GROMACS .gro file of N, CA, C and O in nm:
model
  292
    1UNK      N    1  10.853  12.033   8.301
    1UNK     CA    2  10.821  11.940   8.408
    1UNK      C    3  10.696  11.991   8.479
    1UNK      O    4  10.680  12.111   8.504
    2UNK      N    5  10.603  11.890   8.512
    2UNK     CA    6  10.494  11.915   8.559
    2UNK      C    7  10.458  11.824   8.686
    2UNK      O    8  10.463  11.701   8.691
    3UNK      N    9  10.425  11.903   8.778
    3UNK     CA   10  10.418  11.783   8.924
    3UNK      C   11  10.314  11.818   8.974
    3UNK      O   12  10.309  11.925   9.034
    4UNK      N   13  10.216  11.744   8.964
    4UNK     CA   14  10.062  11.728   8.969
    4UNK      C   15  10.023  11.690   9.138
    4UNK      O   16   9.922  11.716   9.203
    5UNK      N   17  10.115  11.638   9.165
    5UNK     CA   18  10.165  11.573   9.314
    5UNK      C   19   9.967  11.528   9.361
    5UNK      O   20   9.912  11.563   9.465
    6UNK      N   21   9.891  11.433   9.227
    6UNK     CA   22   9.788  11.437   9.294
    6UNK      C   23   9.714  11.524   9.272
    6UNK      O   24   9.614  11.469   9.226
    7UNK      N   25   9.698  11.635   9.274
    7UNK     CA   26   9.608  11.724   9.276
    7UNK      C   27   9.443  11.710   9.226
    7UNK      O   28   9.392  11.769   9.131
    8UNK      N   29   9.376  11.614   9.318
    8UNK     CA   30   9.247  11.611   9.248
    8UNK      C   31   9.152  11.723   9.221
    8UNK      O   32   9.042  11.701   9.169
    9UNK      N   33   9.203  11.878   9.265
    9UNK     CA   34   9.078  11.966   9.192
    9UNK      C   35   9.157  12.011   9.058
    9UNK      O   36   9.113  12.052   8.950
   10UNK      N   37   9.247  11.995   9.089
   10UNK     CA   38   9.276  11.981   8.903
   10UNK      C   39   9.275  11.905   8.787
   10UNK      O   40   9.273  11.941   8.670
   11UNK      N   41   9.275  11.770   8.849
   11UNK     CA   42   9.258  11.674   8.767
   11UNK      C   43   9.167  11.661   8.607
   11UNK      O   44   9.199  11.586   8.515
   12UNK      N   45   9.028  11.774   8.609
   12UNK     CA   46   9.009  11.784   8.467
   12UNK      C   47   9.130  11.868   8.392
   12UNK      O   48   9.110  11.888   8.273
   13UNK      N   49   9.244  11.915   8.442
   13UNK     CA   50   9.318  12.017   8.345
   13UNK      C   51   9.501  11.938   8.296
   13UNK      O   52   9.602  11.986   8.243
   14UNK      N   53   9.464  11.799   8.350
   14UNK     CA   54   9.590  11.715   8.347
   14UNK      C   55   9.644  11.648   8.219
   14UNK      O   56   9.748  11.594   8.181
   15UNK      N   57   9.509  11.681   8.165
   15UNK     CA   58   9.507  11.621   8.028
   15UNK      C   59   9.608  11.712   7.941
   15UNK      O   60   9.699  11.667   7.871
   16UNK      N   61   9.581  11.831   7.955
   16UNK     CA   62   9.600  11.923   7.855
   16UNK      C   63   9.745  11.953   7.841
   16UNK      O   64   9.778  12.032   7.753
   17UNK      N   65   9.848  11.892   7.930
   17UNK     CA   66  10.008  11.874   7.949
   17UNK      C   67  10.026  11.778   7.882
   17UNK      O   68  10.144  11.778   7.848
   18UNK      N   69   9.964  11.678   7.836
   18UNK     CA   70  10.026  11.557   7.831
   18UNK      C   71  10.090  11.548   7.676
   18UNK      O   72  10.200  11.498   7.650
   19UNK      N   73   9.981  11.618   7.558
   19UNK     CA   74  10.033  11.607   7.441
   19UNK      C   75  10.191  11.629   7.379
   19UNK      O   76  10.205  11.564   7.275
   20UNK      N   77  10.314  11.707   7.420
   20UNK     CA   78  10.450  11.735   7.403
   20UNK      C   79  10.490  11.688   7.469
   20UNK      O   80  10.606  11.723   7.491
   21UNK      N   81  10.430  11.558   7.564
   21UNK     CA   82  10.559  11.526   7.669
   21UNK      C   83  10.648  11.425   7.607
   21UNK      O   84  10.606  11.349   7.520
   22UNK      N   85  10.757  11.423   7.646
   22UNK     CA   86  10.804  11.318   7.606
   22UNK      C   87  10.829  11.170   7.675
   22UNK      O   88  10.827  11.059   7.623
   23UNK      N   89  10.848  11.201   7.780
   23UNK     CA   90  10.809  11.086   7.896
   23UNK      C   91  10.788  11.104   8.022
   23UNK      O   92  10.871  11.185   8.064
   24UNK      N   93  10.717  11.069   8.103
   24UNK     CA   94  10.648  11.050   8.220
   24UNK      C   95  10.710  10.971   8.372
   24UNK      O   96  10.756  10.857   8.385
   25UNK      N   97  10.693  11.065   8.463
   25UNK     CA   98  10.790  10.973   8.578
   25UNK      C   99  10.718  10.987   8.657
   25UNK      O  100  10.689  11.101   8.691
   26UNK      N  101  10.654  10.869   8.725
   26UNK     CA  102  10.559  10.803   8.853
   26UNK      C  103  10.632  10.791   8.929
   26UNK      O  104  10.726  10.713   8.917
   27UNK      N  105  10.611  10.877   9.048
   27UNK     CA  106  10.676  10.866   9.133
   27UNK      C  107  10.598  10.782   9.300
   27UNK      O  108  10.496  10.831   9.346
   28UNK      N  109  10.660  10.665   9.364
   28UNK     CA  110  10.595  10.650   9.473
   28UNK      C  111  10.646  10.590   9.589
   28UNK      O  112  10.747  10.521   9.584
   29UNK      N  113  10.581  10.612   9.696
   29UNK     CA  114  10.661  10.618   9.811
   29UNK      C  115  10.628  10.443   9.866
   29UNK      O  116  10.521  10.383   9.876
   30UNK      N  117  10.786  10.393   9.898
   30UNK     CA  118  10.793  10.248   9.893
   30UNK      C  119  10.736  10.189  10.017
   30UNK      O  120  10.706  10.076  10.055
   31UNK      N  121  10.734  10.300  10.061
   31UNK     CA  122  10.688  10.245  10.255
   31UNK      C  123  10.562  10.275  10.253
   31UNK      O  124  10.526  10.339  10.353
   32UNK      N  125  10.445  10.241  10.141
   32UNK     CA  126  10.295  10.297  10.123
   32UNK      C  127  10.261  10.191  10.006
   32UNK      O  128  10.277  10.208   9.885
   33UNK      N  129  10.211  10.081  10.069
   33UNK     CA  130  10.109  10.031   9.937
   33UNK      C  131  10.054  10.089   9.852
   33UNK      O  132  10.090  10.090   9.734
   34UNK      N  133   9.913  10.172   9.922
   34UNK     CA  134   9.836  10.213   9.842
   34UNK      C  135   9.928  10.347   9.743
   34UNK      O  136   9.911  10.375   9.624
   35UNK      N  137  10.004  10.395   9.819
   35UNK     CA  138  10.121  10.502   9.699
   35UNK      C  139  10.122  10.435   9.528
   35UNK      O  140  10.080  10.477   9.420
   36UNK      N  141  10.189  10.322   9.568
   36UNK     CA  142  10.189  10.213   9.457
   36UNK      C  143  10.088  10.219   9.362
   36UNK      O  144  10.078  10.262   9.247
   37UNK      N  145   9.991  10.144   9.468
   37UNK     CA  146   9.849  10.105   9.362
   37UNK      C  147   9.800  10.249   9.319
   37UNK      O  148   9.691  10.249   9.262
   38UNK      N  149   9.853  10.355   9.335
   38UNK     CA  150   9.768  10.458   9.268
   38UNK      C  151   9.822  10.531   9.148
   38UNK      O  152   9.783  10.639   9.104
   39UNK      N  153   9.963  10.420   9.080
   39UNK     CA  154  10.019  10.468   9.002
   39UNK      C  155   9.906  10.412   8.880
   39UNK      O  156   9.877  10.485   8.786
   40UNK      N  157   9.849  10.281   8.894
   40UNK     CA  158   9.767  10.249   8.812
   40UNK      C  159   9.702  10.336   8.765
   40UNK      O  160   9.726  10.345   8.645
   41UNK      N  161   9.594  10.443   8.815
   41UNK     CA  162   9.526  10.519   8.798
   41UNK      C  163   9.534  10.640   8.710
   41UNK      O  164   9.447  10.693   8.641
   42UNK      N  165   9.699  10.679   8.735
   42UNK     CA  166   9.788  10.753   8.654
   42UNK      C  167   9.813  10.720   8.506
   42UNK      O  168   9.811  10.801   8.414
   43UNK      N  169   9.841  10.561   8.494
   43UNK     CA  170   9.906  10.519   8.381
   43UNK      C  171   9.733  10.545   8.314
   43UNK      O  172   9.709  10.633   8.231
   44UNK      N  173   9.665  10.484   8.350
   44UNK     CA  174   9.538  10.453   8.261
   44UNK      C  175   9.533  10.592   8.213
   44UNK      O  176   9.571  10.620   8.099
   45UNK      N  177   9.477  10.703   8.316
   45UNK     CA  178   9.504  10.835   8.228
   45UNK      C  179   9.566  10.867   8.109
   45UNK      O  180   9.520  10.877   7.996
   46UNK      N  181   9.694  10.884   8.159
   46UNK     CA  182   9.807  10.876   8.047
   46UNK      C  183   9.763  10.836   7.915
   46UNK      O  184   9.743  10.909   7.818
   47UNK      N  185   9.746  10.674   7.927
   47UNK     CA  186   9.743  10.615   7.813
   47UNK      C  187   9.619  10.644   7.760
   47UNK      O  188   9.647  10.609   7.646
   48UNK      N  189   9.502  10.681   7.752
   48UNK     CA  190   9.384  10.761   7.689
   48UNK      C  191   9.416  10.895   7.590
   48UNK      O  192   9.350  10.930   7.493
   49UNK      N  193   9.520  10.951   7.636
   49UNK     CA  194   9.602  11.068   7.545
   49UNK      C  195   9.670  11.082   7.446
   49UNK      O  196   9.661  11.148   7.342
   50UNK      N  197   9.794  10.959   7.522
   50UNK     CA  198   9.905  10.950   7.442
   50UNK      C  199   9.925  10.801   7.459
   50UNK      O  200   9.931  10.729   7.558
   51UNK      N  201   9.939  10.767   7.263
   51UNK     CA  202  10.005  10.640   7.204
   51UNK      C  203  10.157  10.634   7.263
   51UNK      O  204  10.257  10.705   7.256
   52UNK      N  205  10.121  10.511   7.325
   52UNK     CA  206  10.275  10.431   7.385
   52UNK      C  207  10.342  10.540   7.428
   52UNK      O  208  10.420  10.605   7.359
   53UNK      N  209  10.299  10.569   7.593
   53UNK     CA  210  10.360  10.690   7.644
   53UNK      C  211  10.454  10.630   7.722
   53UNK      O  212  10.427  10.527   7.784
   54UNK      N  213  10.630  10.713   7.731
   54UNK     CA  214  10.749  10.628   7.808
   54UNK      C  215  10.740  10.675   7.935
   54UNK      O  216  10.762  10.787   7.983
   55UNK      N  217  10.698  10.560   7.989
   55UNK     CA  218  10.689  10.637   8.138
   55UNK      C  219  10.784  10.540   8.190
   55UNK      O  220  10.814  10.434   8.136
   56UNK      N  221  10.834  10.595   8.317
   56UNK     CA  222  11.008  10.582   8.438
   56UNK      C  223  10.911  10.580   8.543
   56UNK      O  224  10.827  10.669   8.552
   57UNK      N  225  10.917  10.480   8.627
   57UNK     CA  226  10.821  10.440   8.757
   57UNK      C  227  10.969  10.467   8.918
   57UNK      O  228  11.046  10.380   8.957
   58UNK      N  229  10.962  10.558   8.951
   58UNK     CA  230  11.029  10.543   9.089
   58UNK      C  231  10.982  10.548   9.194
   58UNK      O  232  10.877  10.599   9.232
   59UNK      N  233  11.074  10.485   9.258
   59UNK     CA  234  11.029  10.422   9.410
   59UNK      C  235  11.104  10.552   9.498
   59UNK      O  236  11.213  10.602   9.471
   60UNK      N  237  11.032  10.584   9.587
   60UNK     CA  238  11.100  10.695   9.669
   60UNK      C  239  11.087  10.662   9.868
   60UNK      O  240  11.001  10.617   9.943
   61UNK      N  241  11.192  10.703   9.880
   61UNK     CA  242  11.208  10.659  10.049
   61UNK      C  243  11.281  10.531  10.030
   61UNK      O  244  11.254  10.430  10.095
   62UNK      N  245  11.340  10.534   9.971
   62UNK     CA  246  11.379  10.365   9.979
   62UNK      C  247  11.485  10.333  10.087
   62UNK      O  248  11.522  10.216  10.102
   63UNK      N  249  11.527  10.416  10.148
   63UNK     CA  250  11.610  10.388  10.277
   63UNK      C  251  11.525  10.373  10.389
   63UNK      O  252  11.577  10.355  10.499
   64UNK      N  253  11.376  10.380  10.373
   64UNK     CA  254  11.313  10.394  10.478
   64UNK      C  255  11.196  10.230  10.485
   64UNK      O  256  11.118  10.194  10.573
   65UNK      N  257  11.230  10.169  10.362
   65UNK     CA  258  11.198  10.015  10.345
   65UNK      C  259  11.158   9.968  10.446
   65UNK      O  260  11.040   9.936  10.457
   66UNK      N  261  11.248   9.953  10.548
   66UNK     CA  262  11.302   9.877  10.611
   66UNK      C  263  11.281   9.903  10.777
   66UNK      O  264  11.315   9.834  10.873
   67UNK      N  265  11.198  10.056  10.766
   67UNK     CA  266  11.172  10.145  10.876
   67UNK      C  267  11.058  10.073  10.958
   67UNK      O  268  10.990  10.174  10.936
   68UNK      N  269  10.985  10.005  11.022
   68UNK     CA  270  10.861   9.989  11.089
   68UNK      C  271  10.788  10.096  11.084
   68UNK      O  272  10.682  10.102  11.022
   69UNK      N  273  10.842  10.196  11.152
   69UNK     CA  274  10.769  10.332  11.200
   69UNK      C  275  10.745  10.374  11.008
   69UNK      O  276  10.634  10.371  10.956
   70UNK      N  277  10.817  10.394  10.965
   70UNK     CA  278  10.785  10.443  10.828
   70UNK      C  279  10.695  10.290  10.774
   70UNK      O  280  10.577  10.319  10.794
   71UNK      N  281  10.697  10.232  10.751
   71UNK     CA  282  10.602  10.151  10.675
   71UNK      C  283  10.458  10.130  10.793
   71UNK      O  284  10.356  10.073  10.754
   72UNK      N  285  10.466  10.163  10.881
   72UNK     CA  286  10.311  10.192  10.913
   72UNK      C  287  10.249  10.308  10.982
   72UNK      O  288  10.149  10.306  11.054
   73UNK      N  289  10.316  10.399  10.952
   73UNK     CA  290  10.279  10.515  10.937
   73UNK      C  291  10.201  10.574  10.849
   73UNK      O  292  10.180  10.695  10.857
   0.00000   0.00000   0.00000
């Protein structure tokens, strides 16, 4: 398991995990649009590496949906 959590000064070395994986879990926080939209960014990666990679997309905070203070925070 590898948790990148983001890390853009590593980002040239993200590649080099990807070949043995067997599937991939996006993780993002539900009370954050842009969390979301930055899974895109992830998948495209991904898929430049590895043919038909299984990736599991989760939503995290999800009790906090529903929060005001958490969704505009």
């Amino acid at each position: 398991i590898m948790d990148w959590n983001g890390a853009e000064d590593r980002k040239e070395l993200r590649w080099m995990t990807y070949s043995d994986t067997a599937a991939f879990i996006f993780c993002f926080n539900v009370t954050k649009l842009e969390s979301f939209k930055a899974i895109d960014s992830y998948m495209e990666e991904v898929s430049r590496y590895v043919t038909k990679p299984k990736i599991i997309l989760v939503g995290t905070r999800i009790d906090q949906r529903n929060d005001i203070k958490a969704v505009k925070a």
